[in-house]
Short mmCIF file of C-alpha atoms and ligand atoms in Angstrom, two decimals:
data_model
loop_
_atom_site.label_atom_id
_atom_site.label_comp_id
_atom_site.label_asym_id
_atom_site.label_seq_id
_atom_site.Cartn_x
_atom_site.Cartn_y
_atom_site.Cartn_z
CA MET A 51 -1.45 -1.14 12.97
CA LYS A 52 -1.12 -3.94 10.45
CA ILE A 53 -2.63 -6.93 9.21
CA MET A 54 -1.79 -10.32 9.25
CA LYS A 55 -3.45 -13.01 6.93
CA PHE A 56 -2.72 -17.11 7.53
CA GLY A 57 -4.47 -19.37 5.25
CA GLY A 58 -5.85 -22.70 5.22
CA THR A 59 -2.49 -24.33 5.50
CA SER A 60 -1.06 -22.12 8.16
CA VAL A 61 -4.06 -23.21 10.16
CA GLY A 62 -4.52 -26.18 8.66
CA LYS A 63 -2.48 -28.30 11.75
CA PRO A 64 -2.84 -27.84 15.55
CA GLN A 65 0.62 -27.19 15.55
CA ARG A 66 0.53 -24.54 13.19
CA MET A 67 -1.82 -23.12 14.73
CA HIS A 68 0.54 -22.49 17.51
CA GLU A 69 3.03 -21.01 15.66
CA VAL A 70 0.45 -18.69 14.09
CA ALA A 71 0.29 -17.84 17.84
CA ARG A 72 3.66 -17.00 18.24
CA LEU A 73 4.09 -14.89 14.99
CA ILE A 74 1.14 -12.81 15.99
CA THR A 75 2.46 -11.92 19.78
CA THR A 76 6.30 -10.88 18.56
CA GLY A 77 6.53 -6.89 18.39
CA ASN A 78 4.73 -3.85 19.67
CA GLU A 79 2.38 -3.00 17.16
CA GLY A 80 -1.42 -3.64 17.15
CA LYS A 81 -2.43 -6.65 14.70
CA ILE A 82 -5.50 -7.47 12.84
CA VAL A 83 -5.50 -11.72 12.17
CA VAL A 84 -7.89 -12.95 9.51
CA LEU A 85 -7.61 -16.15 9.64
CA SER A 86 -8.70 -18.52 6.38
CA ALA A 87 -10.78 -21.62 7.04
CA VAL A 88 -8.67 -24.74 8.24
CA SER A 89 -7.57 -26.24 4.73
CA GLY A 90 -10.12 -28.41 3.40
CA THR A 91 -12.86 -27.17 5.60
CA THR A 92 -14.34 -24.99 2.76
CA ASN A 93 -14.29 -27.67 -0.03
CA SER A 94 -15.67 -30.37 2.22
CA LEU A 95 -18.53 -27.50 3.00
CA VAL A 96 -18.69 -27.00 -0.58
CA ALA A 97 -19.22 -30.86 -0.86
CA ILE A 98 -21.63 -31.01 2.38
CA SER A 99 -23.77 -28.05 -0.30
CA GLN A 100 -23.77 -29.74 -3.17
CA GLN A 101 -25.02 -32.91 -1.84
CA LEU A 102 -27.59 -30.90 -0.25
CA ALA A 103 -28.58 -28.83 -2.96
CA LYS A 104 -29.17 -32.82 -5.12
CA GLY A 105 -30.99 -34.18 -2.57
CA ASP A 106 -28.61 -36.53 -1.04
CA ARG A 107 -29.11 -36.16 2.57
CA HIS A 108 -27.44 -39.22 3.58
CA ALA A 109 -24.38 -38.47 1.39
CA ALA A 110 -24.18 -34.91 2.97
CA LYS A 111 -24.88 -37.16 6.18
CA ALA A 112 -21.53 -38.58 5.75
CA LEU A 113 -19.74 -35.46 5.11
CA ILE A 114 -20.83 -33.81 7.79
CA GLY A 115 -19.54 -37.48 10.26
CA ASP A 116 -15.79 -37.22 8.44
CA LEU A 117 -15.41 -33.29 8.81
CA ARG A 118 -16.35 -33.24 12.54
CA ALA A 119 -14.44 -36.17 13.25
CA GLN A 120 -10.97 -34.35 11.78
CA TYR A 121 -12.28 -31.52 14.50
CA ASP A 122 -12.75 -33.72 17.50
CA ALA A 123 -9.25 -34.91 16.06
CA PHE A 124 -8.20 -31.65 16.45
CA VAL A 125 -9.21 -30.20 19.66
CA PRO A 126 -7.06 -32.10 21.87
CA GLU A 127 -3.88 -31.19 19.77
CA LEU A 128 -5.18 -27.52 19.99
CA VAL A 129 -5.58 -27.41 23.52
CA GLN A 130 -4.70 -29.18 27.33
CA THR A 131 -6.69 -27.41 29.49
CA ALA A 132 -10.28 -28.68 30.58
CA ALA A 133 -11.65 -25.36 30.92
CA ALA A 134 -10.47 -24.94 27.14
CA ARG A 135 -11.32 -28.34 25.77
CA GLU A 136 -14.57 -27.04 27.30
CA ALA A 137 -14.83 -24.34 25.42
CA ALA A 138 -13.87 -26.39 21.71
CA ALA A 139 -16.28 -28.58 22.16
CA ALA A 140 -18.74 -26.12 22.70
CA ILE A 141 -17.87 -24.26 19.79
CA LEU A 142 -18.26 -27.68 17.77
CA HIS A 143 -21.36 -28.52 18.99
CA GLU A 144 -22.54 -25.20 18.07
CA HIS A 145 -21.41 -25.04 14.51
CA PHE A 146 -21.92 -28.46 13.79
CA ASP A 147 -25.62 -28.61 15.39
CA PHE A 148 -26.01 -25.89 12.38
CA LEU A 149 -24.72 -28.65 10.07
CA SER A 150 -27.48 -30.76 11.23
CA ILE A 151 -30.07 -28.66 11.21
CA ILE A 152 -29.60 -27.99 7.75
CA LEU A 153 -29.98 -31.47 6.75
CA ARG A 154 -33.77 -31.12 7.23
CA ILE A 155 -34.20 -27.74 5.23
CA SER A 156 -34.73 -27.02 1.61
CA TRP A 157 -31.19 -25.86 -0.02
CA SER A 158 -30.87 -22.39 -1.47
CA GLU A 159 -28.43 -19.90 -2.33
CA ALA A 160 -28.45 -18.34 0.88
CA LEU A 161 -28.57 -21.35 2.90
CA ASN A 162 -25.67 -22.70 0.22
CA LYS A 163 -23.32 -19.02 1.65
CA ASP A 164 -24.31 -19.82 5.75
CA ILE A 165 -22.66 -23.50 4.92
CA LEU A 166 -19.77 -21.89 3.23
CA ALA A 167 -18.97 -19.62 6.69
CA GLN A 168 -19.03 -22.14 8.98
CA GLY A 169 -14.85 -22.82 8.06
CA GLU A 170 -14.11 -19.53 9.16
CA LEU A 171 -16.20 -18.93 12.20
CA LEU A 172 -14.84 -22.60 12.72
CA SER A 173 -10.75 -21.92 13.32
CA THR A 174 -11.00 -17.92 14.41
CA LYS A 175 -13.05 -19.53 17.27
CA LEU A 176 -10.50 -22.91 17.88
CA PHE A 177 -8.03 -20.48 17.25
CA SER A 178 -9.34 -18.11 19.83
CA THR A 179 -10.25 -20.58 22.59
CA TYR A 180 -6.26 -21.44 21.99
CA LEU A 181 -5.17 -18.14 22.63
CA THR A 182 -7.14 -17.58 25.45
CA GLU A 183 -5.79 -20.33 27.05
CA GLN A 184 -2.34 -19.27 26.65
CA GLY A 185 -3.00 -15.94 28.84
CA ILE A 186 -2.81 -13.64 25.42
CA ALA A 187 -5.15 -11.54 25.55
CA HIS A 188 -6.71 -10.24 22.40
CA ALA A 189 -10.94 -9.73 20.90
CA LEU A 190 -12.19 -11.53 18.43
CA LEU A 191 -14.34 -9.62 15.48
CA PRO A 192 -16.96 -10.99 13.92
CA ALA A 193 -16.79 -10.24 10.11
CA LEU A 194 -20.00 -10.44 9.34
CA ASP A 195 -20.12 -7.71 12.12
CA PHE A 196 -18.50 -4.65 9.23
CA MET A 197 -17.70 -6.77 5.91
CA ARG A 198 -20.26 -5.41 3.18
CA ILE A 199 -20.72 -6.15 -0.12
CA ASP A 200 -23.54 -4.31 -2.33
CA ALA A 201 -25.80 -6.02 -4.41
CA TYR A 202 -23.30 -5.92 -7.43
CA GLU A 203 -20.95 -8.25 -5.10
CA GLU A 204 -18.41 -5.30 -4.91
CA PRO A 205 -17.03 -4.47 -1.02
CA GLN A 206 -18.17 -1.65 -0.06
CA LEU A 207 -14.73 -0.42 1.64
CA ASP A 208 -16.26 2.67 3.24
CA THR A 209 -19.01 0.92 4.83
CA ILE A 210 -16.06 -1.39 5.88
CA ARG A 211 -14.34 1.50 6.98
CA GLU A 212 -16.87 3.45 9.49
CA LEU A 213 -17.91 0.02 11.03
CA LEU A 214 -14.45 -1.33 11.39
CA GLN A 215 -13.84 1.26 12.81
CA ALA A 216 -16.43 1.81 15.32
CA GLN A 217 -15.60 -2.40 16.42
CA LEU A 218 -11.93 -1.42 17.05
CA ALA A 219 -13.29 1.57 19.72
CA GLN A 220 -14.92 -0.46 21.31
CA HIS A 221 -11.86 -2.08 22.41
CA ARG A 222 -9.14 0.89 23.03
CA ASP A 223 -7.21 -1.39 25.61
CA THR A 224 -7.13 -4.62 23.23
CA THR A 225 -4.08 -4.38 20.44
CA LEU A 226 -4.32 -8.02 19.29
CA PHE A 227 -7.60 -8.98 17.30
CA ILE A 228 -8.38 -12.32 16.05
CA THR A 229 -11.11 -12.46 12.33
CA GLN A 230 -12.62 -14.58 9.86
CA GLY A 231 -11.68 -13.66 6.41
CA PHE A 232 -13.53 -14.56 3.21
CA ILE A 233 -17.19 -13.95 5.16
CA CYS A 234 -19.16 -11.00 5.13
CA ARG A 235 -22.68 -9.69 4.34
CA ASN A 236 -24.41 -8.63 1.27
CA ALA A 237 -27.33 -5.79 0.31
CA ARG A 238 -30.44 -8.17 1.88
CA GLY A 239 -28.35 -8.25 5.28
CA GLU A 240 -27.50 -12.35 4.80
CA VAL A 241 -23.89 -13.92 4.80
CA ASP A 242 -22.40 -14.07 1.93
CA ASN A 243 -18.60 -14.75 1.02
CA LEU A 244 -15.84 -13.20 -1.25
CA LYS A 245 -15.61 -15.91 -3.34
CA ARG A 246 -13.32 -18.97 -3.27
CA GLY A 247 -9.29 -17.78 -2.19
CA GLY A 248 -11.08 -14.24 -1.00
CA SER A 249 -9.78 -13.56 2.80
CA ASP A 250 -6.79 -12.47 0.83
CA TYR A 251 -9.44 -9.66 -0.23
CA SER A 252 -10.55 -9.53 2.87
CA ALA A 253 -6.74 -9.17 4.25
CA SER A 254 -6.49 -5.95 1.41
CA LEU A 255 -9.70 -4.91 2.46
CA MET A 256 -9.33 -4.44 5.96
CA ALA A 257 -5.19 -3.38 5.50
CA ALA A 258 -7.32 0.02 3.32
CA ALA A 259 -10.09 0.89 6.00
CA ILE A 260 -8.34 1.08 8.72
CA THR A 261 -4.49 2.20 6.79
CA ALA A 262 -2.49 -0.17 8.19
CA SER A 263 1.54 0.08 7.62
CA VAL A 264 1.21 -3.07 6.45
CA CYS A 265 -0.65 -6.45 4.96
CA GLU A 266 1.11 -8.96 5.61
CA ILE A 267 -0.08 -12.68 3.87
CA TRP A 268 1.03 -15.24 5.45
CA THR A 269 1.04 -18.73 3.48
CA ASP A 270 3.45 -21.99 2.48
CA ILE A 271 6.31 -20.84 0.74
CA SER A 272 8.68 -17.88 1.13
CA GLY A 273 7.10 -15.42 -1.54
CA MET A 274 6.56 -15.51 -5.24
CA HIS A 275 8.77 -16.75 -6.88
CA ASN A 276 10.14 -16.22 -10.90
CA ASN A 277 8.01 -19.08 -12.65
CA ASP A 278 6.11 -22.09 -11.09
CA PRO A 279 8.17 -24.41 -8.87
CA ARG A 280 6.26 -27.25 -9.20
CA VAL A 281 6.82 -27.41 -12.99
CA VAL A 282 10.46 -25.67 -13.41
CA GLU A 283 13.17 -26.91 -11.43
CA ARG A 284 15.16 -23.74 -10.46
CA THR A 285 12.81 -20.66 -9.85
CA VAL A 286 14.42 -18.05 -7.34
CA PRO A 287 11.94 -15.82 -5.55
CA ILE A 288 11.07 -12.11 -6.01
CA GLY A 289 12.58 -9.94 -3.61
CA GLN A 290 9.70 -6.77 -5.00
CA LEU A 291 6.83 -6.23 -7.53
CA SER A 292 5.27 -3.40 -7.64
CA PHE A 293 1.24 -3.09 -7.44
CA ASP A 294 0.71 -3.78 -11.52
CA GLU A 295 2.96 -6.42 -11.78
CA ALA A 296 1.73 -8.09 -8.78
CA ALA A 297 -1.87 -7.65 -10.35
CA GLU A 298 -0.73 -9.05 -13.56
CA LEU A 299 0.77 -12.08 -12.08
CA ALA A 300 -2.09 -13.14 -10.21
CA TYR A 301 -4.75 -12.48 -12.29
CA PHE A 302 -2.84 -14.70 -14.81
CA GLY A 303 -2.08 -17.36 -12.68
CA ALA A 304 0.55 -17.28 -9.95
CA LYS A 305 -1.85 -18.74 -6.72
CA ILE A 306 -0.17 -17.10 -4.04
CA LEU A 307 -2.26 -14.26 -4.25
CA HIS A 308 -6.69 -13.51 -4.97
CA PRO A 309 -6.76 -11.20 -8.17
CA ALA A 310 -8.92 -9.02 -6.65
CA SER A 311 -6.49 -8.60 -3.95
CA ILE A 312 -4.67 -5.72 -5.75
CA TRP A 313 -6.83 -2.63 -6.26
CA PRO A 314 -7.43 -1.95 -2.11
CA ALA A 315 -4.07 -1.88 -1.15
CA GLN A 316 -2.81 -0.18 -3.86
CA GLN A 317 -5.25 2.78 -3.75
CA TYR A 318 -4.02 3.08 -0.48
CA ARG A 319 -0.74 2.69 -0.98
CA ILE A 320 -0.45 -0.62 1.61
CA PRO A 321 2.61 -2.30 0.99
CA VAL A 322 1.76 -5.89 1.28
CA ARG A 323 3.93 -8.46 2.81
CA LEU A 324 4.24 -12.27 1.06
CA LEU A 325 5.97 -14.48 4.04
CA ASN A 326 6.24 -18.21 4.99
CA THR A 327 4.83 -19.64 8.15
CA MET A 328 7.07 -22.39 7.65
CA GLU A 329 9.98 -20.21 7.91
CA PRO A 330 9.23 -16.98 8.98
CA SER A 331 12.58 -15.45 8.61
CA ALA A 332 12.24 -15.75 4.97
CA PRO A 333 11.84 -11.88 3.26
CA GLY A 334 9.35 -12.96 1.39
CA THR A 335 8.08 -10.77 -1.84
CA LEU A 336 7.13 -7.28 -0.34
CA ILE A 337 5.11 -5.43 -2.62
CA THR A 338 4.61 -1.79 -3.41
CA GLN A 339 3.86 1.00 -5.72
CA VAL A 340 7.02 1.48 -7.50
CA ALA A 341 8.71 -1.02 -9.21
CA ALA A 342 11.70 -2.07 -7.96
CA ALA A 343 13.69 -2.73 -11.07
CA ARG A 344 12.34 -2.63 -14.96
CA GLY A 345 12.41 -5.83 -16.81
CA ALA A 346 10.91 -9.85 -16.40
CA LYS A 347 10.58 -10.65 -12.72
CA ALA A 348 7.70 -13.42 -13.87
CA ILE A 349 5.68 -16.11 -15.87
CA ALA A 350 2.83 -16.98 -14.71
CA ALA A 351 0.23 -19.55 -16.44
CA LYS A 352 -3.42 -19.39 -16.51
CA ASP A 353 -5.08 -23.05 -17.59
CA GLY A 354 -8.15 -24.21 -19.09
CA ILE A 355 -8.43 -21.67 -21.51
CA THR A 356 -10.59 -21.77 -24.92
CA ALA A 357 -10.27 -19.96 -27.31
CA VAL A 358 -13.26 -18.22 -29.61
CA ASN A 359 -12.20 -17.77 -33.66
CA ILE A 360 -14.71 -15.08 -34.94
CA LYS A 361 -14.24 -15.36 -38.96
CA SER A 362 -16.34 -12.68 -40.59
CA SER A 363 -16.10 -11.14 -44.45
CA ARG A 364 -18.40 -8.40 -43.22
CA MET A 365 -16.44 -6.90 -40.32
CA LEU A 366 -14.34 -5.91 -43.41
CA LEU A 367 -14.46 -2.13 -43.07
CA ALA A 368 -17.19 -2.32 -40.26
CA TYR A 369 -16.94 -0.32 -37.82
CA GLY A 370 -19.52 -1.26 -34.70
CA PHE A 371 -18.34 -5.21 -35.35
CA LEU A 372 -16.48 -5.70 -32.31
CA ARG A 373 -18.96 -3.72 -29.83
CA LYS A 374 -21.34 -6.24 -30.69
CA VAL A 375 -18.84 -9.14 -30.46
CA PHE A 376 -18.36 -8.24 -27.02
CA GLU A 377 -21.45 -7.35 -26.39
CA VAL A 378 -22.21 -11.09 -26.26
CA PHE A 379 -19.88 -12.65 -23.87
CA GLU A 380 -20.68 -9.14 -21.48
CA LYS A 381 -24.95 -11.28 -22.53
CA ASN A 382 -23.10 -14.21 -20.86
CA ARG A 383 -21.40 -12.94 -18.33
CA THR A 384 -18.41 -14.15 -19.33
CA SER A 385 -14.92 -12.40 -19.14
CA ILE A 386 -12.28 -12.09 -22.07
CA ASP A 387 -8.08 -11.93 -21.14
CA MET A 388 -6.82 -12.23 -24.91
CA ILE A 389 -8.30 -10.20 -27.98
CA THR A 390 -6.70 -10.43 -31.37
CA THR A 391 -7.94 -9.46 -34.39
CA SER A 392 -6.89 -9.56 -38.19
CA GLU A 393 -9.37 -7.09 -40.48
CA VAL A 394 -11.63 -10.17 -41.14
CA ALA A 395 -11.32 -12.44 -37.78
CA VAL A 396 -11.36 -11.25 -34.40
CA SER A 397 -10.12 -14.25 -31.47
CA VAL A 398 -10.53 -13.84 -27.81
CA THR A 399 -10.27 -16.30 -25.01
CA ILE A 400 -12.29 -16.91 -22.32
CA ASP A 401 -11.36 -18.97 -19.13
CA ASN A 402 -14.74 -19.89 -18.14
CA ASP A 403 -16.84 -21.69 -20.52
CA SER A 404 -19.84 -22.13 -19.13
CA ALA A 405 -22.26 -20.34 -20.98
CA LEU A 406 -20.25 -21.31 -24.21
CA PRO A 407 -23.03 -23.25 -25.83
CA GLU A 408 -24.75 -19.97 -25.97
CA ILE A 409 -21.75 -17.62 -26.90
CA LEU A 410 -21.40 -19.87 -30.06
CA GLU A 411 -24.80 -19.71 -31.10
CA GLU A 412 -25.04 -15.87 -30.61
CA LEU A 413 -22.44 -15.28 -32.61
CA ALA A 414 -23.17 -17.58 -35.49
CA ALA A 415 -24.68 -14.15 -36.32
CA PHE A 416 -21.29 -13.16 -37.15
CA GLY A 417 -19.88 -14.87 -39.14
CA THR A 418 -17.94 -18.74 -38.87
CA VAL A 419 -17.33 -19.83 -35.24
CA SER A 420 -14.74 -22.21 -34.08
CA THR A 421 -12.93 -23.13 -30.56
CA ASP A 422 -10.05 -24.18 -29.47
CA GLY A 423 -10.13 -25.48 -25.97
CA GLY A 424 -8.05 -27.00 -23.84
CA GLN A 425 -5.54 -24.01 -23.69
CA THR A 426 -3.32 -22.75 -21.85
CA ILE A 427 -1.79 -18.60 -21.52
CA ILE A 428 1.84 -18.06 -20.14
CA SER A 429 1.89 -14.66 -19.29
CA ILE A 430 5.90 -13.27 -19.06
CA VAL A 431 5.29 -9.98 -16.26
CA GLY A 432 7.49 -7.13 -15.47
CA HIS A 433 7.43 -3.28 -15.20
CA ALA A 434 7.74 -2.40 -18.38
CA VAL A 435 8.80 -5.28 -20.02
CA ALA A 436 6.95 -4.90 -23.50
CA SER A 437 9.20 -1.56 -23.99
CA ASP A 438 12.25 -3.72 -24.06
CA THR A 439 13.33 -4.06 -27.27
CA SER A 440 15.30 -7.91 -27.14
CA MET A 441 12.34 -9.31 -25.00
CA LEU A 442 10.65 -10.39 -27.42
CA GLN A 443 13.15 -12.04 -29.89
CA ARG A 444 14.39 -13.79 -26.38
CA ILE A 445 10.46 -15.22 -25.86
CA PHE A 446 9.99 -16.35 -29.75
CA SER A 447 13.79 -17.59 -30.39
CA SER A 448 13.66 -19.35 -26.69
CA LEU A 449 9.93 -21.25 -28.10
CA GLU A 450 11.49 -22.12 -31.54
CA GLY A 451 9.06 -24.82 -32.95
CA VAL A 452 6.06 -24.45 -30.15
CA GLU A 453 3.15 -23.13 -31.80
CA ILE A 454 2.18 -20.45 -30.89
CA ARG A 455 -1.77 -19.58 -30.83
CA MET A 456 -2.19 -16.08 -29.95
CA VAL A 457 0.20 -12.98 -28.48
CA SER A 458 -0.98 -10.42 -26.80
CA TYR A 459 1.53 -7.75 -26.27
CA GLY A 460 1.76 -4.04 -25.54
CA GLY A 461 -1.45 -4.14 -23.84
CA SER A 462 -0.63 -3.56 -20.56
CA LEU A 463 3.18 -2.38 -20.34
CA HIS A 464 3.54 -5.03 -17.68
CA ASN A 465 2.71 -8.08 -19.47
CA ILE A 466 3.20 -10.17 -22.85
CA SER A 467 0.69 -13.06 -22.80
CA LEU A 468 1.14 -16.05 -24.76
CA LEU A 469 -1.29 -18.32 -25.83
CA VAL A 470 -0.35 -22.56 -26.13
CA ASP A 471 -1.82 -25.51 -25.89
CA ALA A 472 -2.21 -27.03 -22.60
CA ASP A 473 0.26 -29.68 -23.10
CA LYS A 474 3.01 -27.41 -24.16
CA LYS A 475 2.66 -25.54 -20.94
CA LYS A 476 5.66 -27.60 -19.22
CA GLU A 477 7.32 -27.11 -22.04
CA VAL A 478 6.82 -23.22 -22.82
CA LEU A 479 8.06 -22.16 -18.86
CA GLN A 480 10.90 -24.44 -18.90
CA ARG A 481 12.42 -22.89 -22.09
CA LEU A 482 11.14 -19.59 -20.52
CA ASN A 483 12.81 -19.64 -17.45
CA LYS A 484 16.36 -20.39 -19.51
CA GLY A 485 15.89 -17.67 -22.42
CA VAL A 486 14.14 -14.86 -20.16
CA PHE A 487 16.07 -15.34 -17.02
CA ASN A 488 19.18 -17.57 -18.04
CA LEU A 489 17.96 -20.13 -15.34
N1 LIG B 510 -11.69 -20.70 2.91
C1 LIG B 510 -11.85 -19.86 1.77
C2 LIG B 510 -11.79 -20.70 -0.06
O1 LIG B 510 -11.10 -21.99 0.69
C3 LIG B 510 -11.49 -18.85 1.73
C4 LIG B 510 -9.92 -18.88 1.62
O2 LIG B 510 -9.55 -19.56 2.11
O3 LIG B 510 -9.24 -17.59 1.09
O4 LIG B 510 -11.77 -20.48 -0.86
MG1 MG B 511 -6.01 -18.67 -0.13
#
C-alpha cells in the first residue's frame, strides 16, 4: 500500500482535483490519499480566526462570505450531476454553518483549531463527492479518528498505527482511501493540527504507520532543485537524496517538504518521492536511506534570521557558561540554528524573535549583548560535503568580497552553513551556483 499526498495547489482548482482523481486511479496498489486544503483556504481561515480573536465579527463575517463565494464557484466546475451537486451543497452548508455559528461564540485557542480544520475537511469531502460521481470506489477516512498528538504536541505514532490499522480493517474490500492532512486530535481529545504545512508530516506519519511501499508527495514543481529556481536562473532537479540530506535541506529553507516530516519515513525506511502534479511523468526526487553520491547536492536559504551576540570576559576559562546561555533560550522556547564561539564571545542565530526582548534582558546579566536582524542562513548540503577538502575553498573563493557573518562547519558532515545579510542572499545564491555547481 502506498501514500499519495497532494498539496494545496494540486487540489486548488476543480480541474486539478480531476487530475488528482486520474493520478490516484492508475496502478493496482492500494492507496491512502492525503489531501491539503484548497490553496488559500487555510490562510483565509487564519485571517477569519484572527479577526474573531480581535473581536471584529464584522470583518470575520466578510471574510467568511468571500471564502463561501470561492467554494460556490468551485462546486459547479467540480461536479456535474444533480445528485453530486446536491451532496456538495450539503457539505458547504455544514461547514459554512459552523463558520457562521462561531461568529456568535467567544474565541479560544481550541476554537481556533476547529476553524483551521475546516479547510482539509472541505477539500476531502468535496473530492470524495467527485470520486463518487465518477463511480470511483473509495472510502473517506476521518483523520480525526486516528491522527493523535500528545500533551507536548508530538505525534503518537504507535497510537496512530493502532487506530489507522483498525480503520483500514473495517474496509477490507476497499483499496482507495481518502483522508485529511494537517488535522489531528490532541491529548485532551480536541481538534488540533500539525502546524502550517503539516500535511507532509501527516503523510509521512501515515506511511510509517502502515509501512507503506512509498510516500509520494505531489506538489507543483518537479522535485527538489539544486538551488532556488525563483532566485537563480539555472537550476537542475535532484534525482536522489538521502534522508539526512533532505532533512538538512527542509530545515534550512527548501520549501518543498515540511522539516518534521522526514523522521517517520526515515525511521521506518519508507522511500519518499517528490512528484509534480503538473508533470506527472517527470522523475522528481527520490529520498531514501542511502546517499546516491557524495558531494554538494543543493543550496538552500532560510530567511528571517536574527544573530544574537554575547560578549563576556567572565566566560574566559569558565565552564558551564554556554549552558547558562542556552538555558535562556530554552526558557523562552526559542530554538537556535547556528552557533559559533570564541573564548570571550558566543553568537547564535534564531529564526523566531518573538521572545527576543525577554532573551536580551536575561542575557544582559552575562555580558554585553548585541543583535543583527535581517540575516539569512545559506546552507550548502550534500553527503559528506564537509569532508570534501576543496569545498570550503570553492565556497569562499566564489564569495570573495561578501561579508560572511558566521560559518557553521563540521556540526553535520552534510551541511556547511553561512550567515549573510538578507540583501546579499540573491548574489550569494547566484555565485554559489557557479562556484559549487558550475551552473
Ligand atoms: N492546509 C495546511 C496549511 O496550509 C496544511 C498543509 O497544506 O500542509 O498550512
Ligand atoms: Mg505544503
